[in-house]
Short mmCIF file of C-alpha atoms and ligand atoms in Angstrom, two decimals:
data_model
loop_
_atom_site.label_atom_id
_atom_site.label_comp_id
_atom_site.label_asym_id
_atom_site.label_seq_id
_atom_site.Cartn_x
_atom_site.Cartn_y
_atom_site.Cartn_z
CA UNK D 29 -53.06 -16.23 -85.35
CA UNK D 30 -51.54 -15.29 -87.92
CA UNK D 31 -48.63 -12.60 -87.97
CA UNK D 32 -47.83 -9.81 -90.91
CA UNK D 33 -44.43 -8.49 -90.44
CA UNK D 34 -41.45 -7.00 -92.52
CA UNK D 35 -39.93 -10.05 -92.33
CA UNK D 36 -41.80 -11.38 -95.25
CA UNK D 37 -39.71 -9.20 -97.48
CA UNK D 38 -36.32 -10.22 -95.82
CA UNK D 39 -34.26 -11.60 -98.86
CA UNK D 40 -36.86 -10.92 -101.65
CA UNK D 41 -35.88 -9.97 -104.98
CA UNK D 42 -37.90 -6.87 -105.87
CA UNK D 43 -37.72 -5.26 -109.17
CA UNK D 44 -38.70 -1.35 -108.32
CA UNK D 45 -40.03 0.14 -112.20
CA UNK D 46 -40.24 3.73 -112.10
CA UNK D 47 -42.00 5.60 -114.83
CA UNK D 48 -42.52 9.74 -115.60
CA UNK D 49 -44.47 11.08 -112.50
CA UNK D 50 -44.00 14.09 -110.21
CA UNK D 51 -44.18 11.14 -107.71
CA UNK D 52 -41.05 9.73 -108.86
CA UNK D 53 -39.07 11.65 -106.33
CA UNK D 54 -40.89 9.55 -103.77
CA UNK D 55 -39.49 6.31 -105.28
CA UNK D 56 -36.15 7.36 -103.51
CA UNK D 57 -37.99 6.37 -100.05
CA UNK D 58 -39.83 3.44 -101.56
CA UNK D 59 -36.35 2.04 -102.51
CA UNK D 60 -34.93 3.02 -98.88
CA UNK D 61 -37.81 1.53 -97.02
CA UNK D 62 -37.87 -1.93 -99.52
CA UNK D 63 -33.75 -2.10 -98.78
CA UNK D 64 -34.41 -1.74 -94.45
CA UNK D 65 -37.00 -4.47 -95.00
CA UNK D 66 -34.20 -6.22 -96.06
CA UNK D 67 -35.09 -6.91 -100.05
CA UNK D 68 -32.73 -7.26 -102.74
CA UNK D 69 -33.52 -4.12 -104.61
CA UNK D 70 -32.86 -3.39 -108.71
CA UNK D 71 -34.03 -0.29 -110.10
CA UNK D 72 -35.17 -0.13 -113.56
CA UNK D 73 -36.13 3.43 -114.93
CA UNK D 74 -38.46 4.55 -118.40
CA UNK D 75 -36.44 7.58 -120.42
CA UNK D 76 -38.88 10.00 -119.03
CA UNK D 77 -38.12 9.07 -115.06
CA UNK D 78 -35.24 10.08 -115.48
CA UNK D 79 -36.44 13.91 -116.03
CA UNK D 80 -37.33 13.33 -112.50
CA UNK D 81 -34.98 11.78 -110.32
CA UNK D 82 -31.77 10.76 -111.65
CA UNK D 83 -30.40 6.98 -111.44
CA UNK D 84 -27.57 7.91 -109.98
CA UNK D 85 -29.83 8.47 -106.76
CA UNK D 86 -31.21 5.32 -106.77
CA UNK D 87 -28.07 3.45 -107.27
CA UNK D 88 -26.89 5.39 -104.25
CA UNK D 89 -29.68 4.13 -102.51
CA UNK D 90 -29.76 0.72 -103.67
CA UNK D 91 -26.39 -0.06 -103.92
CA UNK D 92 -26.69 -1.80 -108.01
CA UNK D 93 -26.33 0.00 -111.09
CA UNK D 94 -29.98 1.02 -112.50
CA UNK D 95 -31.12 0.04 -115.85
CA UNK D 96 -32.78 2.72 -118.26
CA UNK D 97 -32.56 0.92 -121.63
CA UNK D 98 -33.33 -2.13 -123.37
CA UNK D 99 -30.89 -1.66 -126.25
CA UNK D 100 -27.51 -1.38 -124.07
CA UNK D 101 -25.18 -3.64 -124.46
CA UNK D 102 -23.13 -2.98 -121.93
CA UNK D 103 -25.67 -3.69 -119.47
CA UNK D 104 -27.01 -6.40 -121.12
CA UNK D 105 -23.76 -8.13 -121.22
CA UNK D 106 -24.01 -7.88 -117.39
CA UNK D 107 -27.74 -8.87 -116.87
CA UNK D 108 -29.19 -9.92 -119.72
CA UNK D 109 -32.69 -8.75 -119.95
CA UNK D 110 -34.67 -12.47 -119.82
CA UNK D 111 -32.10 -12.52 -116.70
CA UNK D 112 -33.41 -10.01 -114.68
CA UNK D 113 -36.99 -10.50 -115.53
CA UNK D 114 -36.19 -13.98 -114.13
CA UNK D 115 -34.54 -12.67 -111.32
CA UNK D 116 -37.40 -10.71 -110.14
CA UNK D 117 -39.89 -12.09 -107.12
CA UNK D 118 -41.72 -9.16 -107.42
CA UNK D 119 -42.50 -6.08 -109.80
CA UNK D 120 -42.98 -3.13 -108.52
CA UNK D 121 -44.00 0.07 -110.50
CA UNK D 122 -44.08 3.05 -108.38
CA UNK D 123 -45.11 5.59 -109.82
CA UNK D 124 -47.34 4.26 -112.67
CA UNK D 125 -48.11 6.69 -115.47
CA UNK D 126 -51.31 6.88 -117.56
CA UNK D 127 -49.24 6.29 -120.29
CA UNK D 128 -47.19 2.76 -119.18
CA UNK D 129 -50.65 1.48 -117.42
CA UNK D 130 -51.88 1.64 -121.26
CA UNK D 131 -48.58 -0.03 -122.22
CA UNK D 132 -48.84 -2.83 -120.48
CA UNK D 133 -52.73 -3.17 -121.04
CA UNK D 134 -51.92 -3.53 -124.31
CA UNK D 135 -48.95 -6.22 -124.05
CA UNK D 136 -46.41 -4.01 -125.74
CA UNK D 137 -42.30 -4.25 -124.96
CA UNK D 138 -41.15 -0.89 -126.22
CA UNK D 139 -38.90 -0.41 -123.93
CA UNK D 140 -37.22 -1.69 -120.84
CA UNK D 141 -39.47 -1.75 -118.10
CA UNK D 142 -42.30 -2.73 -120.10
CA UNK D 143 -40.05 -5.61 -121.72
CA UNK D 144 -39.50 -6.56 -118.27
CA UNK D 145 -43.51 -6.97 -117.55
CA UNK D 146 -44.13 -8.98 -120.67
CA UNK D 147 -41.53 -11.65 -120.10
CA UNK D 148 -41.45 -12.09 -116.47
CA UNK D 149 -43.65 -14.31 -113.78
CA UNK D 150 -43.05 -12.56 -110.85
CA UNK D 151 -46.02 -11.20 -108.91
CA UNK D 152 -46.78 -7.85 -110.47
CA UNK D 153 -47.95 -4.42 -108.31
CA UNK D 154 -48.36 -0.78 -109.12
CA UNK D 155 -48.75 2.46 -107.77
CA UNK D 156 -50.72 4.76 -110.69
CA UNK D 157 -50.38 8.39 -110.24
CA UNK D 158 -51.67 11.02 -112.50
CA UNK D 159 -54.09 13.94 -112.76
CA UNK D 160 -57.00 13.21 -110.99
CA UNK D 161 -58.85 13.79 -114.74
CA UNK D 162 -56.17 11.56 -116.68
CA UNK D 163 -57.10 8.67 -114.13
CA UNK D 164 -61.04 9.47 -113.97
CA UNK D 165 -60.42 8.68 -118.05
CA UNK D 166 -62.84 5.78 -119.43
CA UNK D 167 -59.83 4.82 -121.35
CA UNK D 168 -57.50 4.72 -118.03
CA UNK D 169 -60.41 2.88 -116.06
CA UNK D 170 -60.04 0.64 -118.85
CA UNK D 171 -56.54 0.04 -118.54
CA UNK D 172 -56.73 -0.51 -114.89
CA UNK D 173 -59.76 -3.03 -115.10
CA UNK D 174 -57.43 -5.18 -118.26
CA UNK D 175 -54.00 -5.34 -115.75
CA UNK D 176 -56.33 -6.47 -112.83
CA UNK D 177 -57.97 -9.21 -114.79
CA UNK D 178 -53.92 -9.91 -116.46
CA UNK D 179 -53.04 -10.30 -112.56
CA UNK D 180 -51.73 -6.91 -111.43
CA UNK D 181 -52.64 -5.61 -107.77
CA UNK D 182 -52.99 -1.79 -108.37
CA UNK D 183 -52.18 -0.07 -104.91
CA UNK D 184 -54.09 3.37 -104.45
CA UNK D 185 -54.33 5.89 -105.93
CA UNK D 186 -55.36 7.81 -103.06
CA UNK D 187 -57.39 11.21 -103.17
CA UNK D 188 -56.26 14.55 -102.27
CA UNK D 189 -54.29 17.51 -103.18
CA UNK D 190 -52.08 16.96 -106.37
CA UNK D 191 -49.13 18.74 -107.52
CA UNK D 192 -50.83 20.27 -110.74
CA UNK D 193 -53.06 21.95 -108.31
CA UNK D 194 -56.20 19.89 -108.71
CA UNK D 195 -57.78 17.84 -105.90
CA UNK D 196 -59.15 14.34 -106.63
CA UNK D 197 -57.67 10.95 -106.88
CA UNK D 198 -54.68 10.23 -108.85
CA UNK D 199 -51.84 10.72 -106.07
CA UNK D 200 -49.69 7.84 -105.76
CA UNK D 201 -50.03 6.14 -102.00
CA UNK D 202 -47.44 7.36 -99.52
CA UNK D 203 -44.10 4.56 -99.72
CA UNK D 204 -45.31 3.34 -96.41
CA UNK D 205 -48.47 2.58 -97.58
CA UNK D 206 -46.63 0.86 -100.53
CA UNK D 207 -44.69 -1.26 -98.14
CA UNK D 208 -47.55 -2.25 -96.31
CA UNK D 209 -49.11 -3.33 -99.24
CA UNK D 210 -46.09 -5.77 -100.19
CA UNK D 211 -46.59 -7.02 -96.60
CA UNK D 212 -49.76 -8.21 -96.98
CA UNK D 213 -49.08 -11.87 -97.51
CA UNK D 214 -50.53 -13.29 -100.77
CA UNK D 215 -52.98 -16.36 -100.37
CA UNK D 216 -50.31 -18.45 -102.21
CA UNK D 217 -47.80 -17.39 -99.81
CA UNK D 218 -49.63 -18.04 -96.73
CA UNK D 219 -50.69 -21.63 -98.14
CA UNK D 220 -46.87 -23.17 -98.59
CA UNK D 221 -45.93 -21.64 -95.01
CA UNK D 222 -48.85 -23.03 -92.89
CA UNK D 223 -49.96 -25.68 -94.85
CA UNK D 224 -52.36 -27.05 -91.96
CA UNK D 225 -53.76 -23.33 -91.26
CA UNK D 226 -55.85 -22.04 -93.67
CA UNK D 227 -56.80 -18.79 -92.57
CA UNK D 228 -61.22 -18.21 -93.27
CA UNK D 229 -59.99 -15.01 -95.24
CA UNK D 230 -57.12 -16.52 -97.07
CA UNK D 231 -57.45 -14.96 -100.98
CA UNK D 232 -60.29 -12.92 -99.98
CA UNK D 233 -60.22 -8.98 -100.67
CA UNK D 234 -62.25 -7.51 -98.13
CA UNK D 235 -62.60 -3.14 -98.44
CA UNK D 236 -64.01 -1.33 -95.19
CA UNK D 237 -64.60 2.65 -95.20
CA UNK D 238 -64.55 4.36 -91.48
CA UNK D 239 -64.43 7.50 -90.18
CA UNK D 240 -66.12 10.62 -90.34
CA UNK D 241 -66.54 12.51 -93.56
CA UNK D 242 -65.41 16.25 -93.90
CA UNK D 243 -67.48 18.63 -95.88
CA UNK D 244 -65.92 21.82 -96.57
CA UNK D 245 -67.79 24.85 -96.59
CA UNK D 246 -64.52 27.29 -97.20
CA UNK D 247 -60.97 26.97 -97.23
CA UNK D 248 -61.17 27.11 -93.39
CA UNK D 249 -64.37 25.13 -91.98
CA UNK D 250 -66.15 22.11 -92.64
CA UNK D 251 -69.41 19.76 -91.43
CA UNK D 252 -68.09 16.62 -89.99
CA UNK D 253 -69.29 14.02 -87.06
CA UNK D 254 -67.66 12.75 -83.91
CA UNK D 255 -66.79 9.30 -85.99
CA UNK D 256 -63.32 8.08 -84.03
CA UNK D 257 -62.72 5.54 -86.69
CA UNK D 258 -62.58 2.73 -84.16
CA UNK D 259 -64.82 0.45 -85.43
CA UNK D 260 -63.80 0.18 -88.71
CA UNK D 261 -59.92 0.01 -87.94
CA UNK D 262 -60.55 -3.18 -85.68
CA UNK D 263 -62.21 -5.03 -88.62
CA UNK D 264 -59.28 -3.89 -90.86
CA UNK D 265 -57.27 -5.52 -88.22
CA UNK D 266 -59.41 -8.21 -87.47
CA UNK D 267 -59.60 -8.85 -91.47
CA UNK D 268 -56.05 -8.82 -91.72
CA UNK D 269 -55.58 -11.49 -88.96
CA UNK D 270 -58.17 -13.75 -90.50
CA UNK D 271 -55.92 -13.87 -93.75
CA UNK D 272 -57.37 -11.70 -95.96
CA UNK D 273 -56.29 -8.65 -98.48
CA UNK D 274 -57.54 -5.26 -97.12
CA UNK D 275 -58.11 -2.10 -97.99
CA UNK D 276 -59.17 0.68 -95.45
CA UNK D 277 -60.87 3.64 -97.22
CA UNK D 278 -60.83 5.89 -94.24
CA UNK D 279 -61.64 9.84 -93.49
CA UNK D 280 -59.92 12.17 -91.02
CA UNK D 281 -59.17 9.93 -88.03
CA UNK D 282 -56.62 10.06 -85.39
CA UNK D 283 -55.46 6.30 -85.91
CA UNK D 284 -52.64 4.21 -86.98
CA UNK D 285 -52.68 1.85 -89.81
CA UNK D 286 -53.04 -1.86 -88.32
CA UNK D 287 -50.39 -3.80 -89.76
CA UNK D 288 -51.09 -5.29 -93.07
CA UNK D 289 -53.24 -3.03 -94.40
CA UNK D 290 -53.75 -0.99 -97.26
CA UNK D 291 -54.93 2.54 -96.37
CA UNK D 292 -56.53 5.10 -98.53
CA UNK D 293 -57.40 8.72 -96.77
CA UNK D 294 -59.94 10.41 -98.22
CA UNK D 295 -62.01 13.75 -96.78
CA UNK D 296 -65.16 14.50 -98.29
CA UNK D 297 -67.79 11.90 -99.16
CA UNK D 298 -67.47 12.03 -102.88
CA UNK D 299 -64.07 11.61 -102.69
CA UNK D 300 -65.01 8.27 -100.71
CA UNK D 301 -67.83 7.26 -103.02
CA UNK D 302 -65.46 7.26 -105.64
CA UNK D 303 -62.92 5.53 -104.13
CA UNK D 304 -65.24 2.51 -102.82
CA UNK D 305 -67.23 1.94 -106.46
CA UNK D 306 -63.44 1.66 -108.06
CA UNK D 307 -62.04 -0.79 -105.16
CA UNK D 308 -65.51 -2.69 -104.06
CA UNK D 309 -65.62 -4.07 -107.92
CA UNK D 310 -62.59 -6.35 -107.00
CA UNK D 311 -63.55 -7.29 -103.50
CA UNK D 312 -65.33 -10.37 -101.50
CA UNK D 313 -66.70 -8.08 -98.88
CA UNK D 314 -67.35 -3.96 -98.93
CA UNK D 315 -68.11 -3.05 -95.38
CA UNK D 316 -69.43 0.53 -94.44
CA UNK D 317 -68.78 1.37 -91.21
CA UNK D 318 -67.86 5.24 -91.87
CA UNK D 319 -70.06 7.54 -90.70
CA UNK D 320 -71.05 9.82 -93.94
CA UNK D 321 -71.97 12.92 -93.66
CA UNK D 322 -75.68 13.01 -95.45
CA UNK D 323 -74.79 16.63 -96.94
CA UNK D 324 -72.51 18.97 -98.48
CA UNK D 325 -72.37 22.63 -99.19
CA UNK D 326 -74.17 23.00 -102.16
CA UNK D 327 -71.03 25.40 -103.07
CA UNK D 328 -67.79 25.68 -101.33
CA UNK D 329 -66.52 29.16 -101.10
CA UNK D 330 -63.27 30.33 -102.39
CA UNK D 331 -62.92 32.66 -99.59
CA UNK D 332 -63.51 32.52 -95.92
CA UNK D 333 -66.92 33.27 -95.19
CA UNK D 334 -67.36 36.82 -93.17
CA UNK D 335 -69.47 37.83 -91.10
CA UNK D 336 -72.06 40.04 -92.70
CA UNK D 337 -72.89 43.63 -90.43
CA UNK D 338 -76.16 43.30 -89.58
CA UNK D 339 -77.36 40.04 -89.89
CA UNK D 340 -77.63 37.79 -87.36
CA UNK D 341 -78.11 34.46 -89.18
CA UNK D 342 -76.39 32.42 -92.09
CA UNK D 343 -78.34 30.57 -94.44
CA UNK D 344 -75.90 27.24 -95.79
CA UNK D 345 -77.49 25.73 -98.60
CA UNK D 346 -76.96 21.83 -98.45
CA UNK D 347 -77.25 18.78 -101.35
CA UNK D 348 -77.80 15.15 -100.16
CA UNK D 349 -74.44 12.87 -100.76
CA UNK D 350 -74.52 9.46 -102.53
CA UNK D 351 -75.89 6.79 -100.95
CA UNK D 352 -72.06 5.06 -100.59
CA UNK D 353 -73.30 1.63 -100.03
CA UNK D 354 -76.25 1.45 -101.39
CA UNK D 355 -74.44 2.79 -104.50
CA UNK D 356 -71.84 -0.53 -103.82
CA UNK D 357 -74.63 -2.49 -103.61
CA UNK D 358 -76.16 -2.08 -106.82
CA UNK D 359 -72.81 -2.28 -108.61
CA UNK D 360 -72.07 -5.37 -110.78
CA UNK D 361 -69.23 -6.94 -112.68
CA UNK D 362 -68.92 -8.44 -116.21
CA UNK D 363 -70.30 -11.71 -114.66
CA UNK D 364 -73.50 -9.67 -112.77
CA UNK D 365 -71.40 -10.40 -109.59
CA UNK D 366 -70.52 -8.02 -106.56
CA UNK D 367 -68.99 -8.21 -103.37
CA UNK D 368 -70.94 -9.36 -99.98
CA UNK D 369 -72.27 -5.95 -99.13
CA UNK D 370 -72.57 -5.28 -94.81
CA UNK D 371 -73.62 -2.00 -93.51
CA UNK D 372 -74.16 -0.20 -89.49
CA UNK D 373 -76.95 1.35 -88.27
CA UNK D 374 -75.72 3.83 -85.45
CA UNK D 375 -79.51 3.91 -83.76
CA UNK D 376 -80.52 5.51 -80.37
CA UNK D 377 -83.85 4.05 -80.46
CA UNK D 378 -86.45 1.32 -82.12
CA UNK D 379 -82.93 -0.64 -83.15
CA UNK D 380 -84.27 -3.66 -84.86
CA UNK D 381 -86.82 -1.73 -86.97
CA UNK D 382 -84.31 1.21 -88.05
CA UNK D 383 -81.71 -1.29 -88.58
CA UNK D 384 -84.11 -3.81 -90.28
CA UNK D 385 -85.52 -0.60 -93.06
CA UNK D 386 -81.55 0.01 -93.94
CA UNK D 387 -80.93 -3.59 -94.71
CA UNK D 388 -83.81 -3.31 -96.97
CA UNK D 389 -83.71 -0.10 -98.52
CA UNK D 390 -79.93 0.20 -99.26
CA UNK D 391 -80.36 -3.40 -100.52
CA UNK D 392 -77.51 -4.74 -98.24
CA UNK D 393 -76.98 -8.97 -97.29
CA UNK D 394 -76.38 -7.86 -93.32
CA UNK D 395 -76.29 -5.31 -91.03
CA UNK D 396 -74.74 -4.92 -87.98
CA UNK D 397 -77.22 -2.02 -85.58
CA UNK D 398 -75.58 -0.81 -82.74
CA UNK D 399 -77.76 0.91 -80.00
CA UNK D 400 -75.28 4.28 -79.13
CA UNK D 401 -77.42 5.64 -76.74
CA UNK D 402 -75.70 3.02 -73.96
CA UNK D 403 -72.84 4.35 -72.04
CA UNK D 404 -70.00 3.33 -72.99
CA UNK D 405 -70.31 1.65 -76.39
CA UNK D 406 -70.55 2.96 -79.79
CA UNK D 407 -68.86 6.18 -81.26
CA UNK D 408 -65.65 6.85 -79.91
CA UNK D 409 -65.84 4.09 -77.24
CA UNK D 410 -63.29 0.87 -77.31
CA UNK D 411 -66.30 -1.47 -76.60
CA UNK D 412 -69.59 -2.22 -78.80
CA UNK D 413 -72.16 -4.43 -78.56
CA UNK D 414 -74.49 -4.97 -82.06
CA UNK D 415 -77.29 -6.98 -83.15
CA UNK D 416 -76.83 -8.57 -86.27
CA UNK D 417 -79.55 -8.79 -89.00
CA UNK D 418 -79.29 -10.91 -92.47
CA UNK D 419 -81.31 -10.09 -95.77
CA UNK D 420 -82.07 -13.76 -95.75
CA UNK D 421 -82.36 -14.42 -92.59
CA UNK D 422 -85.27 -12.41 -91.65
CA UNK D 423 -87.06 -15.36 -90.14
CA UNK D 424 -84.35 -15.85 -88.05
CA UNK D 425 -84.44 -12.67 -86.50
CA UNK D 426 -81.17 -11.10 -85.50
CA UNK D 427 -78.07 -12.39 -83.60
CA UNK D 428 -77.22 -10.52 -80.08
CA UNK D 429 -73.55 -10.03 -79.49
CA UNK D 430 -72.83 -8.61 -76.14
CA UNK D 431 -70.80 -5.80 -75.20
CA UNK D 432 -66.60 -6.48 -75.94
CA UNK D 433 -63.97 -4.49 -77.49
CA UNK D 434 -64.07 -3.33 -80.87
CA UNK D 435 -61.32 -5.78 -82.39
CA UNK D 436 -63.61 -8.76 -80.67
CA UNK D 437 -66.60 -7.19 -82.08
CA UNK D 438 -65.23 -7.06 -85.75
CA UNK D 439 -63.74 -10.45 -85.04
CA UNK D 440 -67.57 -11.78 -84.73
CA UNK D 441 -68.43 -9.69 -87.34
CA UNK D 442 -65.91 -10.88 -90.06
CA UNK D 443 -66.51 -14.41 -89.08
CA UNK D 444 -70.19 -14.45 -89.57
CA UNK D 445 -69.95 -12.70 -93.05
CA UNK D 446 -66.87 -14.95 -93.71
CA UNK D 447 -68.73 -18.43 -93.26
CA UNK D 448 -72.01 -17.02 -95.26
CA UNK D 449 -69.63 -16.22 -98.12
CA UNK D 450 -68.09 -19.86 -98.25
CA UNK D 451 -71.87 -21.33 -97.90
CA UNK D 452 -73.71 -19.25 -100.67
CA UNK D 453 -71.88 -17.12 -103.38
CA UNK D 454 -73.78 -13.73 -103.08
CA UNK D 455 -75.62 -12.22 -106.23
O1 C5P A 16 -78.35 5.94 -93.44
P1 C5P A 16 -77.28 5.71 -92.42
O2 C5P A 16 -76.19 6.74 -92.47
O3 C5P A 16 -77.76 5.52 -91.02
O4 C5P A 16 -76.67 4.30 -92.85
C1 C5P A 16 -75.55 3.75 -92.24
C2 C5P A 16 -74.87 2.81 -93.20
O5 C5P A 16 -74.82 3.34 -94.52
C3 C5P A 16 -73.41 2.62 -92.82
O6 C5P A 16 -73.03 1.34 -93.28
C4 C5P A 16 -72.72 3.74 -93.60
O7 C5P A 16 -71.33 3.47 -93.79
C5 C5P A 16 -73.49 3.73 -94.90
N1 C5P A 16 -73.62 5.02 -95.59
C6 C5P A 16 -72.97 5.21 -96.79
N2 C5P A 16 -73.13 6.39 -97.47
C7 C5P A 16 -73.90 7.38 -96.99
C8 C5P A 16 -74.54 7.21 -95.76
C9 C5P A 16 -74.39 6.02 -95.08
O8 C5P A 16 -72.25 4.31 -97.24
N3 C5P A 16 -74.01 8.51 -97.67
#
C-alpha cells in the first residue's frame, strides 16, 4: 500500500508566486506550513501583492529575500532570473488572480512571476481566488480550461462566503488544503520510486461528492438529511491508496480529510452542481455518493422567519435541484469524452429495480444500491453492503458484496470501476 505523507516535500524546491488577492494574507501560512514540511521555500511577489502583505513578512517567514521585480539588478545579480526558474521543483501560485490566470493563458512575461512561468519546467499549481462573478466569467473559464490543457493543476476554488460579501465560488482553498494537494504524489513521481508497483489508479483523477446538502430557508434554518459522509470519505481514501489524484467535493460533515486528498466544502446543492460540472470535465471517474437534497426554498428569506399570530401552519414553497450526476453524465469534452460516471441508490425496498431505473435514467455506467433498511449498514453506519449494477452489464445481473466496512466497501468499489476503465475507454 501505498503511503502519502509530508515527507514527499522534505527538501523540495518550491517557488511560492503570490499575486493581488484579499487571500494573499493567507500565503503567510502557506509559506509556514510548505517550510515545516521541510521545502526549500522562495517567494516571488506581482507589484499588486504587495498592497497586501508585505515581503518583508514572507522573508521573515521563509528565511530568503523575496523577489518583486524582473528589472532589478541587484537581485538579478544574485539569482539571475533563468536561475531561479531553474531552480524551482515546483510553482506554486497562491492566490491566483483573474488577471495573472489570463496572463499566463496567454504566454505573456510582463513581469516577474509570470517570466518565471514561461521559462521554467517545474510542475506548475495554482490556487485562483476572485469574486465568485469574476471566476463564473466565460473568459476566466476560458483561462482555466487553456492552463489545464498547458499542464497546470488548478487547486479549488472552493465555494462559500467571500470577503466582498458575495457567496459563491471563487475563495482560494484553505493552506492546508493547499498542502495536501502538493502531497498528492504525481503519477511520474510514484513511477521512479516503486518502479515494480504500479498503483491501478496511478495518473487517474478520480472526483467523489458526499455528504448531505444544506438548503437554507433563512439566515438561521435549513433542509438537510442525516448523510454522515462516511461513504464517500472511504472511497476518497480508498482512491488515494490505489494511486490516484482526488478531489472530495463534500457538504457539511463531521469528518477529517483522509490524507492525500483534495477537499472542497460546499453547502447547498447548487453550490455542489457547480463545483462537480467544473472538476468532473478533467476527471477519469465522478462518483456521487452525496446525498442531495431534491429541493430548495424557492426563496431564501433575508430575515428569520416569525411566527405569524394566528396561524397554525407554514406553507414553504420548494423548486427541484439539478440532477448533479445526471447533469455529469451528459457533460462532454472537446474530444466528446467524459469521465466514468458511478452513482448510489440509498433504497429501503425493491433494490435491484430502483437501483436498475437510476442507472438508466440518469444515464450512469454503474451503480452501486445499497439496501438501508438493514441494521447496521448504510447512512451513518461504518459497515455497508451494496449490489453492484453495470449499464453494460445488464445481462450479467448485479454483483453482491457482503456486509464490511466502508473503506473495504469503496476498496471493491474503486477496483471494479478501476479495471472497467483500463478494459474499455468510456464514451
Ligand atoms: O435520485 P437519487 O437521489 O436516489 O439518486 C442517487 C444518486 O444520484 C447518487 O449517486 C447521488 O449522489 C446522485 N444525485 C445527484 N444529484 C441530485 C440527486 C442525486 O447527483 N440532485
Amino acid at each position: 500500500m501505498m503511503r502519502l505523507s509530508a515527507n514527499r516535500l522534505a527538501g523540495r524546491r518550491i517557488l511560492l508566486g503570490i499575486s493581488a488577492g484579499i487571500a494573499a494574507y493567507k500565503s503567510a501560512q502557506l509559506a509556514r506550513l510548505l517550510k515545516q514540511a521541510g521545502c526549500e521555500v522562495r517567494v516571488v511577489m506581482t507589484a499588486g501583492a504587495q498592497a497586501f502583505i508585505t515581503p518583508l513578512t514572507l522573508q521573515a517567514l521563509t528565511g530568503e529575500p523575496v523577489r518583486t521585480s524582473l528589472l532589478d539588478p541587484e537581485a538579478e545579480a544574485g539569482m539571475g532570473h533563468i536561475e531561479l526558474a531553474r531552480w524551482a521543483d515546483i510553482i506554486l501560485i497562491a492566490p491566483a488572480t483573474a488577471d495573472l490566470m489570463a496572463r499566463l493563458a496567454q504566454g505573456m512575461a510582463d513581469d516577474l512571476l509570470s517570466t518565471l512561468c514561461l521559462a521554467s519546467e517545474a510542475e506548475k499549481l495554482m490556487a485562483p481566488a476572485m469574486n465568485q462573478a469574476m471566476w463564473r466569467h466565460p473568459a476566466t473559464q476560458r483561462n482555466a480550461d487553456r492552463l489545464n490543457q498547458d499542464g497546470w493543476r488548478l487547486l479549488g476554488p472552493a465555494s462559500g462566503d467571500q470577503a466582498c460579501g458575495d457567496v459563491g465560488p471563487g475563495r482560494m482553498l484553505e493552506p492546508e488544503e493547499i498542502v495536501a494537494a502538493l502531497i498528492e504524489q504525481p503519477a511520474e513521481a510514484v513511477a521512479s520510486e516503486s518502479p515494480t508497483q504500479a498503483l491501478p489508479a496511478q495518473g487517474r483523477h478520480i472526483v467523489i461528492t458526499a455528504g448531505p446538502t444544506r438548503e437554507p430557508l433563512d439566515p438561521v434554518r435549513y433542509l438537510s438529511n442525516h448523510s454522515s459522509g462516511k461513504m464517500g470519505f472511504a472511497l476518497a481514501a480508498a482512491a488515494v491508496e490505489l494511486g490516484a489524484r482526488v478531489t472530495l467535493i463534500s457538504g457539511p460533515v463531521n469528518l477529517a480529510t483522509p490524507e492525500g486528498v483534495t477537499r472542497i466544502d460546499v453547502e447547498t446543492a447548487l453550490q455542489m452542481h457547480e463545483t462537480s460540472r467544473r472538476l468532473a470535465i478533467d476527471s477519469d471517474i465522478f462518483i456521487g455518493c452525496a446525498a442531495v437534497a431534491d429541493y430548495r426554498a424557492e426563496a431564501t428569506a433575508e430575515h428569520k422567519i416569525k411566527k405569524t399570530e394566528g396561524e397554525d401552519t407554514l406553507t414553504l414553497r420548494l423548486i427541484k435541484n439539478p440532477d448533479i450526476i445526471a447533469a455529469v453524465a451528459d457533460m462532454r469534452d472537446a474530444a466528446g469524452g467524459r469521465p466514468m460516471v458511478v452513482g448510489f441508490a440509498a433504497e429501503t425496498r425493491d433494490l435491484e429495480t430502483y437501483a436498475h431505473d437510476k442507472l438508466i435514467r440518469k444515464r450512469l455506467d454503474m451503480i452501486v444500491a445499497n439496501d438501508v433498511s438493514a441494521a447496521g449498514l448504510g447512512f451513518g453506519a461504518d459497515d455497508n453492503a451494496a449490489l453492484l449494477i453495470w449499464r453494460d452489464g445488464e445481462a450479467e445481473g448485479g454483483e453482491t458484496l457482503p456486509p464490511q466496512p466502508k473503506l473495504q466497501l469503496a476498496r471493491a468499489v474503486l477496483e471494479q470501476a478501476l479495471s472497467r476503465l483500463a478494459s474499455q475507454p468510456v464514451p
